[in-house]
Coordinates of C-alpha atoms and ligand atoms in Angstrom, one line a residue:
M936 CA 25.1 -64.4 13.1
H937 CA 25.8 -61.4 15.3
H938 CA 22.9 -59.2 16.3
I939 CA 24.0 -55.8 17.5
R940 CA 21.5 -53.6 19.3
L941 CA 22.3 -49.9 19.6
D942 CA 21.0 -47.7 22.3
S943 CA 19.5 -45.1 20.0
D944 CA 19.1 -44.0 16.4
T945 CA 22.2 -41.8 16.8
D946 CA 24.3 -44.1 19.0
F947 CA 27.6 -43.5 17.2
D948 CA 29.7 -44.6 20.2
G949 CA 27.7 -47.9 20.4
W950 CA 28.2 -48.5 16.7
R951 CA 31.9 -47.7 16.9
K952 CA 32.5 -50.0 19.8
A953 CA 30.6 -52.9 18.2
A954 CA 32.2 -52.4 14.8
R955 CA 35.6 -52.3 16.3
E956 CA 35.1 -55.6 18.0
L957 CA 33.4 -57.2 15.0
V958 CA 36.1 -56.2 12.5
M959 CA 38.9 -57.4 14.8
A960 CA 37.1 -60.7 15.3
D961 CA 37.0 -60.9 11.5
V962 CA 33.2 -61.0 11.3
A963 CA 32.1 -60.4 7.8
P964 CA 29.4 -57.7 7.1
A965 CA 27.0 -60.4 5.9
D966 CA 27.2 -62.0 9.4
V967 CA 26.0 -59.0 11.3
T968 CA 22.5 -57.5 11.8
W969 CA 22.0 -54.0 13.3
T970 CA 19.0 -52.8 15.2
V971 CA 18.1 -49.9 17.5
A972 CA 16.6 -50.5 21.0
G973 CA 12.9 -50.2 20.7
D974 CA 12.8 -50.9 17.0
E975 CA 13.8 -54.6 17.0
P976 CA 11.8 -57.7 17.8
E977 CA 12.6 -58.6 21.5
L978 CA 13.9 -62.0 20.3
F979 CA 17.2 -60.4 19.3
D980 CA 19.4 -59.9 22.3
A981 CA 22.6 -58.5 21.0
P982 CA 25.6 -60.3 22.4
G983 CA 28.2 -58.5 20.3
L984 CA 31.7 -59.6 20.9
A985 CA 33.6 -59.8 24.1
P986 CA 35.2 -56.4 24.4
G987 CA 38.9 -55.9 24.3
E988 CA 39.7 -59.3 22.7
Q989 CA 41.2 -57.6 19.6
G990 CA 41.4 -54.0 18.4
F991 CA 42.5 -51.5 15.8
A992 CA 44.0 -48.1 16.1
E993 CA 42.8 -45.1 14.1
A994 CA 44.4 -42.0 12.7
A995 CA 41.9 -39.7 14.4
G996 CA 39.5 -39.5 17.3
P997 CA 37.0 -41.8 18.6
F998 CA 38.1 -45.3 17.5
S999 CA 40.4 -45.6 20.5
Q1000 CA 42.6 -48.6 20.9
P1001 CA 41.4 -51.3 23.3
A1002 CA 43.4 -51.8 26.5
S1003 CA 45.9 -54.4 25.3
P1004 CA 46.0 -54.3 21.6
S1005 CA 48.2 -56.6 19.6
P1006 CA 50.1 -54.5 17.0
T1007 CA 49.5 -57.1 14.3
Q1008 CA 45.8 -56.9 14.9
T1009 CA 45.4 -53.2 14.5
F1010 CA 44.8 -51.0 11.5
N1011 CA 44.5 -47.3 10.9
V1012 CA 41.0 -46.0 10.3
P1013 CA 41.2 -42.8 8.3
A1014 CA 40.0 -39.7 10.0
R1015 CA 37.8 -39.0 6.9
F1016 CA 35.9 -42.3 7.6
V1017 CA 35.3 -41.3 11.2
D1018 CA 33.9 -38.0 10.2
L1019 CA 31.7 -39.6 7.5
A1020 CA 30.5 -42.2 9.9
K1021 CA 29.5 -39.6 12.5
T1022 CA 27.3 -37.9 9.9
V1023 CA 25.9 -41.0 8.2
I1024 CA 24.8 -42.5 11.5
L1025 CA 22.2 -39.7 11.5
H1026 CA 20.5 -40.9 8.3
R1027 CA 17.1 -42.5 8.6
D1028 CA 17.9 -45.5 6.4
P1029 CA 17.9 -48.6 8.7
Q1030 CA 20.8 -50.0 6.7
R1031 CA 23.1 -47.2 7.6
F1032 CA 24.9 -49.2 10.3
A1033 CA 25.5 -52.1 7.9
Y1034 CA 26.7 -49.8 5.1
L1035 CA 29.2 -48.2 7.4
Y1036 CA 30.4 -51.5 8.7
Q1037 CA 30.8 -52.8 5.1
L1038 CA 33.1 -49.9 4.3
L1039 CA 35.0 -50.2 7.5
W1040 CA 35.5 -53.9 6.7
R1041 CA 36.9 -53.1 3.3
L1042 CA 39.1 -50.3 4.6
R1043 CA 41.0 -52.9 6.5
A1044 CA 42.3 -54.3 3.2
N1045 CA 42.6 -51.0 1.4
S1046 CA 43.2 -48.0 3.5
E1047 CA 43.1 -45.7 0.4
L1048 CA 39.5 -46.6 -0.3
M1049 CA 38.2 -43.2 1.0
Q1050 CA 40.0 -41.5 -1.8
I1051 CA 38.1 -43.4 -4.5
A1052 CA 35.0 -41.3 -4.9
T1053 CA 33.5 -43.6 -7.5
D1054 CA 33.7 -46.7 -5.2
P1055 CA 30.0 -47.7 -4.7
D1056 CA 30.3 -48.0 -0.9
V1057 CA 32.1 -44.7 -0.6
A1058 CA 29.7 -42.9 -3.0
R1059 CA 26.6 -44.2 -1.2
L1060 CA 27.8 -43.0 2.1
Q1061 CA 28.9 -39.7 0.7
A1062 CA 25.4 -39.2 -0.8
M1063 CA 23.9 -40.1 2.6
A1064 CA 26.1 -37.5 4.3
K1065 CA 25.0 -34.9 1.8
A1066 CA 21.4 -35.7 2.6
I1067 CA 22.1 -35.1 6.2
R1068 CA 23.8 -31.7 5.6
R1069 CA 20.8 -30.7 3.4
D1070 CA 18.3 -31.7 6.1
E1071 CA 20.3 -29.7 8.7
H1072 CA 20.2 -26.7 6.4
K1073 CA 16.4 -27.1 5.9
M1074 CA 15.9 -27.3 9.7
H1075 CA 17.9 -24.1 10.2
A1076 CA 15.8 -22.3 7.6
F1077 CA 12.3 -23.6 8.3
V1078 CA 12.0 -23.9 12.1
R1079 CA 9.3 -21.4 13.1
F1080 CA 9.0 -20.6 16.8
R1081 CA 5.7 -19.6 18.5
E1082 CA 5.6 -17.9 21.8
I1083 CA 4.0 -19.6 24.8
G1084 CA 3.2 -17.6 27.9
R1085 CA 4.2 -14.0 28.4
E1086 CA 7.5 -12.4 29.0
P1087 CA 9.6 -12.6 31.1
K1088 CA 8.4 -16.2 31.4
S1089 CA 7.7 -16.9 27.8
R1090 CA 9.2 -19.8 25.9
Y1091 CA 9.4 -20.1 22.1
V1092 CA 8.3 -23.5 20.9
A1093 CA 8.6 -24.9 17.3
W1094 CA 7.4 -28.1 15.7
F1095 CA 9.6 -29.6 13.0
E1096 CA 9.7 -32.9 11.2
P1097 CA 13.2 -33.6 10.1
E1098 CA 13.9 -36.2 7.4
H1099 CA 16.8 -37.6 9.4
H1100 CA 18.0 -37.7 13.0
I1101 CA 19.5 -34.3 12.9
V1102 CA 18.0 -32.5 15.9
E1103 CA 21.1 -32.8 18.0
L1104 CA 23.3 -31.7 15.1
A1105 CA 21.2 -28.7 14.2
A1106 CA 20.4 -27.5 17.8
P1107 CA 23.7 -25.6 18.5
F1108 CA 22.8 -23.3 15.6
F1109 CA 19.6 -22.2 17.3
A1110 CA 21.4 -21.8 20.7
R1111 CA 23.8 -19.4 19.0
R1112 CA 21.2 -17.6 17.0
F1113 CA 18.6 -17.3 19.8
A1114 CA 21.0 -17.3 22.7
D1115 CA 18.8 -15.1 24.9
M1116 CA 15.5 -16.8 24.3
A1117 CA 14.2 -19.9 26.1
W1118 CA 13.2 -22.2 23.3
S1119 CA 12.2 -25.8 22.5
I1120 CA 12.1 -27.6 19.2
L1121 CA 9.7 -30.5 19.3
T1122 CA 10.0 -33.3 16.8
P1123 CA 8.6 -36.8 16.6
D1124 CA 12.1 -38.3 17.2
V1125 CA 13.6 -36.2 20.0
C1126 CA 13.1 -32.6 21.3
A1127 CA 15.8 -30.0 22.0
H1128 CA 15.5 -27.4 24.7
W1129 CA 17.6 -24.3 25.4
D1130 CA 17.4 -22.4 28.7
G1131 CA 20.1 -19.9 27.9
H1132 CA 22.9 -22.1 29.2
A1133 CA 22.7 -25.7 27.8
I1134 CA 20.9 -27.7 25.3
A1135 CA 18.8 -30.6 26.7
I1136 CA 17.5 -33.5 24.7
T1137 CA 14.3 -35.3 25.6
P1138 CA 12.2 -38.0 23.8
G1139 CA 10.1 -37.0 20.8
V1140 CA 6.4 -36.0 21.1
A1141 CA 3.2 -35.8 19.1
K1142 CA 2.5 -32.8 16.9
S1143 CA -0.5 -32.0 19.1
M1144 CA 2.0 -30.9 21.9
A1145 CA 3.2 -28.0 19.7
P1146 CA 1.4 -24.7 19.7
S1147 CA -0.2 -23.7 16.4
E1148 CA -1.0 -20.0 17.0
D1149 CA 0.5 -17.2 18.9
R1150 CA 0.4 -13.4 19.0
L1151 CA 3.4 -13.2 16.8
E1152 CA 1.8 -15.0 13.9
E1153 CA 0.1 -12.0 12.4
T1154 CA 3.2 -10.0 12.6
W1155 CA 5.2 -12.7 11.0
L1156 CA 2.7 -13.0 8.2
T1157 CA 2.6 -9.3 7.7
Y1158 CA 6.4 -9.2 7.5
Y1159 CA 6.5 -12.1 5.1
A1160 CA 3.9 -10.5 2.8
S1161 CA 5.8 -7.2 2.9
I1162 CA 9.2 -8.6 2.2
F1163 CA 7.9 -10.8 -0.6
N1164 CA 9.2 -9.2 -3.8
P1165 CA 7.1 -10.2 -6.8
A1166 CA 9.7 -8.9 -9.3
R1167 CA 12.2 -11.5 -8.0
L1168 CA 9.8 -14.4 -8.0
K1169 CA 11.2 -17.6 -9.4
T1170 CA 8.7 -20.2 -8.5
K1171 CA 10.8 -23.3 -9.3
A1172 CA 13.9 -22.0 -7.5
M1173 CA 11.7 -21.1 -4.5
Q1174 CA 10.2 -24.6 -4.4
A1175 CA 13.6 -26.2 -4.7
E1176 CA 14.7 -24.2 -1.7
M1177 CA 11.5 -24.6 0.2
P1178 CA 10.1 -28.0 -0.8
K1179 CA 6.4 -28.3 -0.3
K1180 CA 6.7 -30.9 2.4
Y1181 CA 7.9 -28.1 4.8
W1182 CA 5.0 -25.8 4.0
R1183 CA 2.6 -27.4 6.5
N1184 CA 4.6 -26.2 9.4
L1185 CA 5.3 -22.7 8.0
P1186 CA 2.8 -20.0 9.0
E1187 CA 3.7 -18.0 5.9
A1188 CA 2.9 -21.0 3.6
A1189 CA -0.7 -20.0 3.4
L1190 CA 0.4 -16.8 1.8
I1191 CA 2.6 -18.3 -0.9
K1192 CA -0.1 -19.3 -3.3
P1193 CA -2.0 -15.9 -3.3
L1194 CA 1.3 -14.0 -3.4
I1195 CA 2.4 -15.9 -6.4
E1196 CA -0.9 -15.4 -8.1
D1197 CA -0.7 -11.7 -7.4
A1198 CA 2.9 -11.4 -8.4
E1199 CA 2.4 -10.9 -12.1
R1200 CA 0.0 -8.0 -11.6
K1201 CA 2.2 -6.4 -9.0
T1202 CA 5.3 -6.7 -11.2
H1203 CA 3.5 -4.9 -14.1
A1204 CA 2.5 -2.2 -11.6
M1205 CA 6.1 -1.9 -10.3
V1206 CA 7.4 -1.5 -13.8
A1207 CA 4.8 1.0 -14.7
A1208 CA 5.2 3.0 -11.5
Q1209 CA 7.4 6.1 -11.3
A1210 CA 10.7 5.8 -9.5
T1211 CA 10.4 6.9 -5.9
A1212 CA 12.9 9.4 -4.5
P1213 CA 15.2 7.9 -1.8
K1214 CA 13.9 8.6 1.7
K1215 CA 15.9 10.7 4.0
P1216 CA 16.5 8.5 7.1
Q1217 CA 16.6 11.2 9.7
R1218 CA 14.6 13.9 11.4
Q1219 CA 10.9 13.6 10.6
E1220 CA 9.2 17.0 10.9
Q1221 CA 5.9 16.8 12.6
P1222 CA 3.0 19.3 12.6
M1223 CA 3.4 20.0 16.3
A1224 CA 2.2 23.1 17.9
K1225 CA 4.1 24.7 20.7
A1226 CA 3.0 23.8 24.2
K1227 CA 1.4 26.3 26.5
Q1228 CA 3.6 28.7 28.4
G1229 CA 5.6 27.1 31.2
G1230 CA 5.2 23.5 29.9
D1231 CA 7.3 21.4 27.6
S1232 CA 6.6 22.0 24.0
L1233 CA 5.8 18.8 22.1
E1234 CA 8.6 19.5 19.8
A1235 CA 11.0 19.9 22.7
L1236 CA 9.8 16.6 24.2
R1237 CA 10.2 14.9 20.8
E1238 CA 13.8 16.1 20.6
Q1239 CA 14.6 14.9 24.1
A1240 CA 12.9 11.6 23.6
R1241 CA 15.0 11.1 20.4
E1242 CA 18.0 10.8 22.7
C1243 CA 16.4 8.6 25.4
R1244 CA 18.7 5.9 26.7
D1245 CA 16.8 4.9 29.8
C1246 CA 16.4 1.3 28.8
D1247 CA 18.2 -0.7 26.1
L1248 CA 15.4 -0.7 23.5
W1249 CA 16.9 2.2 21.7
K1250 CA 20.0 0.2 20.7
P1251 CA 18.6 -2.0 17.9
A1252 CA 15.6 0.3 17.0
T1253 CA 15.8 2.7 14.1
Q1254 CA 14.5 5.7 16.1
T1255 CA 12.2 6.8 18.8
V1256 CA 8.6 6.9 17.7
F1257 CA 7.0 9.7 19.5
G1258 CA 3.3 10.6 19.6
E1259 CA 1.6 12.5 16.9
G1260 CA -1.5 14.8 16.8
P1261 CA -2.8 18.2 17.6
Q1262 CA -1.5 20.1 20.6
H1263 CA -5.0 20.6 22.0
A1264 CA -6.4 17.2 21.4
T1265 CA -9.0 16.3 23.9
V1266 CA -8.5 12.6 23.3
M1267 CA -5.3 10.7 23.6
L1268 CA -5.0 7.2 22.1
V1269 CA -2.2 5.0 23.7
G1270 CA -1.0 1.8 22.1
E1271 CA 1.8 -0.6 23.2
Q1272 CA 4.9 0.2 21.2
P1273 CA 5.8 1.0 17.6
G1274 CA 5.9 -2.0 15.3
D1275 CA 8.3 -2.6 12.4
K1276 CA 6.6 -0.2 10.0
E1277 CA 6.3 2.5 12.7
D1278 CA 10.0 2.1 13.6
L1279 CA 11.0 2.7 10.0
A1280 CA 8.5 5.6 9.4
G1281 CA 9.0 7.3 12.8
K1282 CA 5.2 7.6 13.2
P1283 CA 2.8 5.7 15.4
F1284 CA 0.2 3.4 14.1
V1285 CA 1.0 3.4 10.4
G1286 CA 1.3 -0.4 9.9
P1287 CA -1.4 -3.1 9.9
A1288 CA -2.5 -2.4 13.4
G1289 CA -2.8 1.3 12.4
Q1290 CA -5.0 0.4 9.5
M1291 CA -7.2 -1.6 11.7
L1292 CA -7.4 1.3 14.2
D1293 CA -8.2 3.8 11.4
R1294 CA -11.0 1.6 10.1
A1295 CA -12.5 1.2 13.5
L1296 CA -12.2 4.8 14.4
A1297 CA -13.9 5.8 11.1
E1298 CA -16.7 3.3 11.8
A1299 CA -17.2 4.7 15.3
G1300 CA -17.3 8.2 14.0
V1301 CA -14.0 9.4 15.4
D1302 CA -11.7 11.6 13.4
R1303 CA -8.2 10.3 14.0
G1304 CA -6.9 13.8 13.0
K1305 CA -8.5 15.2 16.1
T1306 CA -6.8 12.8 18.5
Y1307 CA -3.3 12.5 19.8
V1308 CA -1.9 9.0 19.1
T1309 CA 1.0 7.7 21.0
N1310 CA 2.5 4.5 22.6
A1311 CA 3.3 3.4 26.1
V1312 CA 6.8 2.5 24.9
K1313 CA 8.5 4.6 22.3
H1314 CA 11.0 2.1 20.8
F1315 CA 10.3 -1.0 18.8
K1316 CA 11.2 -4.1 20.7
F1317 CA 11.9 -7.1 18.5
V1318 CA 14.0 -10.2 18.0
P1319 CA 15.7 -10.6 14.6
R1320 CA 14.8 -13.7 12.6
G1321 CA 16.9 -13.6 9.4
K1322 CA 15.7 -10.5 7.6
I1323 CA 12.6 -10.3 9.7
R1324 CA 12.1 -8.4 13.0
L1325 CA 9.6 -10.1 15.2
H1326 CA 7.7 -8.0 17.7
Q1327 CA 8.4 -8.6 21.4
K1328 CA 6.1 -7.4 24.2
P1329 CA 7.9 -4.8 26.3
N1330 CA 8.5 -5.9 29.9
T1331 CA 7.6 -4.0 33.1
P1332 CA 11.0 -2.2 33.6
E1333 CA 10.8 -1.1 29.9
I1334 CA 7.3 0.2 30.4
K1335 CA 8.3 2.0 33.6
A1336 CA 11.4 3.5 32.0
C1337 CA 9.3 5.0 29.2
R1338 CA 6.4 6.2 31.3
Q1339 CA 8.0 9.6 31.8
W1340 CA 7.4 10.4 28.1
Y1341 CA 3.7 9.5 28.4
E1342 CA 3.4 11.6 31.5
R1343 CA 5.1 14.5 29.9
E1344 CA 2.9 14.2 26.8
L1345 CA -0.1 14.1 29.1
A1346 CA 1.0 17.1 31.0
T1347 CA 1.6 19.0 27.8
I1348 CA -1.6 18.1 26.0
K1349 CA -3.9 17.8 28.9
P1350 CA -6.5 15.6 27.2
L1351 CA -9.9 14.9 28.8
L1352 CA -9.9 11.3 27.8
V1353 CA -7.1 8.8 27.5
V1354 CA -7.9 5.5 25.6
A1355 CA -5.6 2.7 26.6
M1356 CA -5.5 0.0 23.9
G1357 CA -4.2 -3.3 25.2
A1358 CA -2.5 -4.5 28.4
T1359 CA 0.7 -2.6 28.0
A1360 CA -1.1 0.7 27.5
A1361 CA -3.5 0.0 30.4
Q1362 CA -0.5 -0.8 32.7
S1363 CA 1.2 2.4 31.8
V1364 CA -1.8 4.7 31.8
L1365 CA -3.3 3.3 35.0
G1366 CA 0.0 2.6 36.7
K1367 CA -0.7 -1.0 37.4
V1368 CA -1.5 -4.3 35.7
T1369 CA -5.1 -4.0 34.5
P1370 CA -7.1 -6.8 33.0
I1371 CA -8.7 -5.6 29.8
N1372 CA -12.0 -7.5 29.7
A1373 CA -13.0 -6.7 33.3
N1374 CA -12.3 -3.0 32.7
R1375 CA -13.2 -2.2 29.1
G1376 CA -16.1 -0.5 27.6
H1377 CA -16.8 2.2 30.2
L1378 CA -15.2 5.5 31.3
I1379 CA -13.0 5.1 34.4
E1380 CA -13.0 8.3 36.5
R1381 CA -9.8 9.2 38.2
D1382 CA -9.0 11.7 40.9
D1383 CA -5.5 12.5 39.6
G1384 CA -6.0 12.6 35.9
P1385 CA -8.3 12.5 32.9
Q1386 CA -10.9 9.8 32.4
V1387 CA -9.6 6.6 31.0
L1388 CA -11.2 4.2 28.6
V1389 CA -9.6 0.7 28.4
T1390 CA -10.1 -1.4 25.3
V1391 CA -8.3 -4.1 23.3
H1392 CA -5.3 -3.4 21.1
P1393 CA -6.1 -3.5 17.4
S1394 CA -3.4 -6.1 16.8
Y1395 CA -5.4 -8.5 19.0
L1396 CA -8.2 -8.3 16.3
L1397 CA -5.6 -9.0 13.6
R1398 CA -4.5 -12.2 15.4
L1399 CA -7.9 -13.8 16.0
P1400 CA -7.9 -16.9 13.8
D1401 CA -11.6 -17.5 13.3
A1402 CA -13.7 -15.1 11.2
D1403 CA -16.7 -15.1 13.6
A1404 CA -14.6 -14.1 16.6
K1405 CA -12.8 -11.5 14.5
E1406 CA -16.1 -9.9 13.5
R1407 CA -17.6 -10.1 17.0
E1408 CA -14.5 -8.6 18.7
Y1409 CA -14.1 -5.9 16.0
A1410 CA -17.7 -4.8 16.7
R1411 CA -17.0 -4.6 20.4
F1412 CA -13.9 -2.5 19.7
V1413 CA -15.9 -0.2 17.6
D1414 CA -18.5 0.0 20.3
D1415 CA -15.8 1.0 22.8
L1416 CA -14.6 3.7 20.4
R1417 CA -18.2 5.1 20.0
L1418 CA -17.7 6.3 23.6
V1419 CA -14.8 8.4 22.3
A1420 CA -17.0 9.8 19.5
E1421 CA -19.6 10.8 22.0
H1422 CA -16.9 12.4 24.2
L1423 CA -15.6 14.4 21.2
K1424 CA -19.0 15.6 20.3
K1425 CA -19.6 16.8 23.9
A1426 CA -16.2 18.5 24.0
E1427 CA -17.0 20.3 20.7
A1428 CA -20.4 21.4 21.8
A1429 CA -19.1 22.7 25.1
Ligands
LIG1803 N1 1.1 -1.2 17.7 C1 1.2 -0.3 18.6 O1 0.9 -0.5 19.8 N2 1.6 0.9 18.3 C2 1.9 1.2 17.0 O2 2.3 2.4 16.8 C3 1.8 0.2 16.1 C4 1.4 -1.0 16.4

């Protein structure tokens, strides 16, 4: 009996070398056992055969001829077999090495065997190769990255449990698709890492090593819910494409059941609803008053900002999203940057964060219509993920490049109070990185500008996972906004 020990689950070169030596030494498949280092009882030490004793040549690639082959002891291995073997070796079935050797052994006597699709050995290996390709496809479709750290040092990390040993096979797809992101895909078998230059493979890890939440999660869920089309729902087809076993690692999976349940009602509503007129994509007219004499008018600023090319964010974005509100607003609310909905609509805070803001403003007694609402950065920064556009935090050069527009809005409107919501807004408004918690909740007096109130960004509230924390933080946000209400009252009374 020959016990062959391979270096790893995907050790194709090791299998090829051993198989070549075995077949040339006329060792029948029944006389060989195959194991992978770490999986086998220590008792088996794999002697294999003395290399180079005998050999065979192949029509293609990796089955190279040993140093001094005897022509009578060689045979051609079809290229199709080599390709098949490279794929099948990735299968999780422990018998894969033996199945491959069995077919190799038979090919020696019948080199046409690969053409016979009904041959049981060929058919079995073809089915295994198909399972590998399907698993690779599933990995491409169902890996979900979560951001760790903050740009520019952030890394996107995903947890995935492939059915077969396909991580190295599937990784180049992610390197092409997410070439400018640093990412890691963690699995129990091996992990793949990309640093923008090369893929590195390291040993597998436990699921607890993978992040489960990040600030993109809420955006992702919002997108998923908004692109979900109830009229096109085919539950069976959807589950065939996205089998339930993948659901546990998909953030959007929690939405699937309620969305399906809601689909019928929504479909009826869609059928009953009147057709909507197509939207004109360009030039949104805003109810902007002219600025005071000598200053920029908001309209003129808006026109100029439309053409801004001072950083690269304009390239993939739909349009510049400029601020909106009355010319003589005494309060200016500043967010981070437009999101997906805002980018499409050309208006600030009209998506989920905007709804959260509206609710909190109303509860605090602030009329949004009396405030000027804008963002520190005027273009939507995102990474595409299939049909989805995932929000990316703007970096310092982008915030600085856009600050001129905030300054010009400020100079035109001359508000008495500026509310900076979140870290990006605080950085732009105060001109330096400003921790939110240490500075929130009170008015900051400044020599060279209006008073500033720092508070959290409404998206932060959307992302909080636990209901208690959400409620508590929402109440704090409303409390901060009450200072705005008081301020407005005083301004109106004056
Ligand atoms: N988040 C922001 O900071 N601004 C918007 O306009 C929308 C979401």
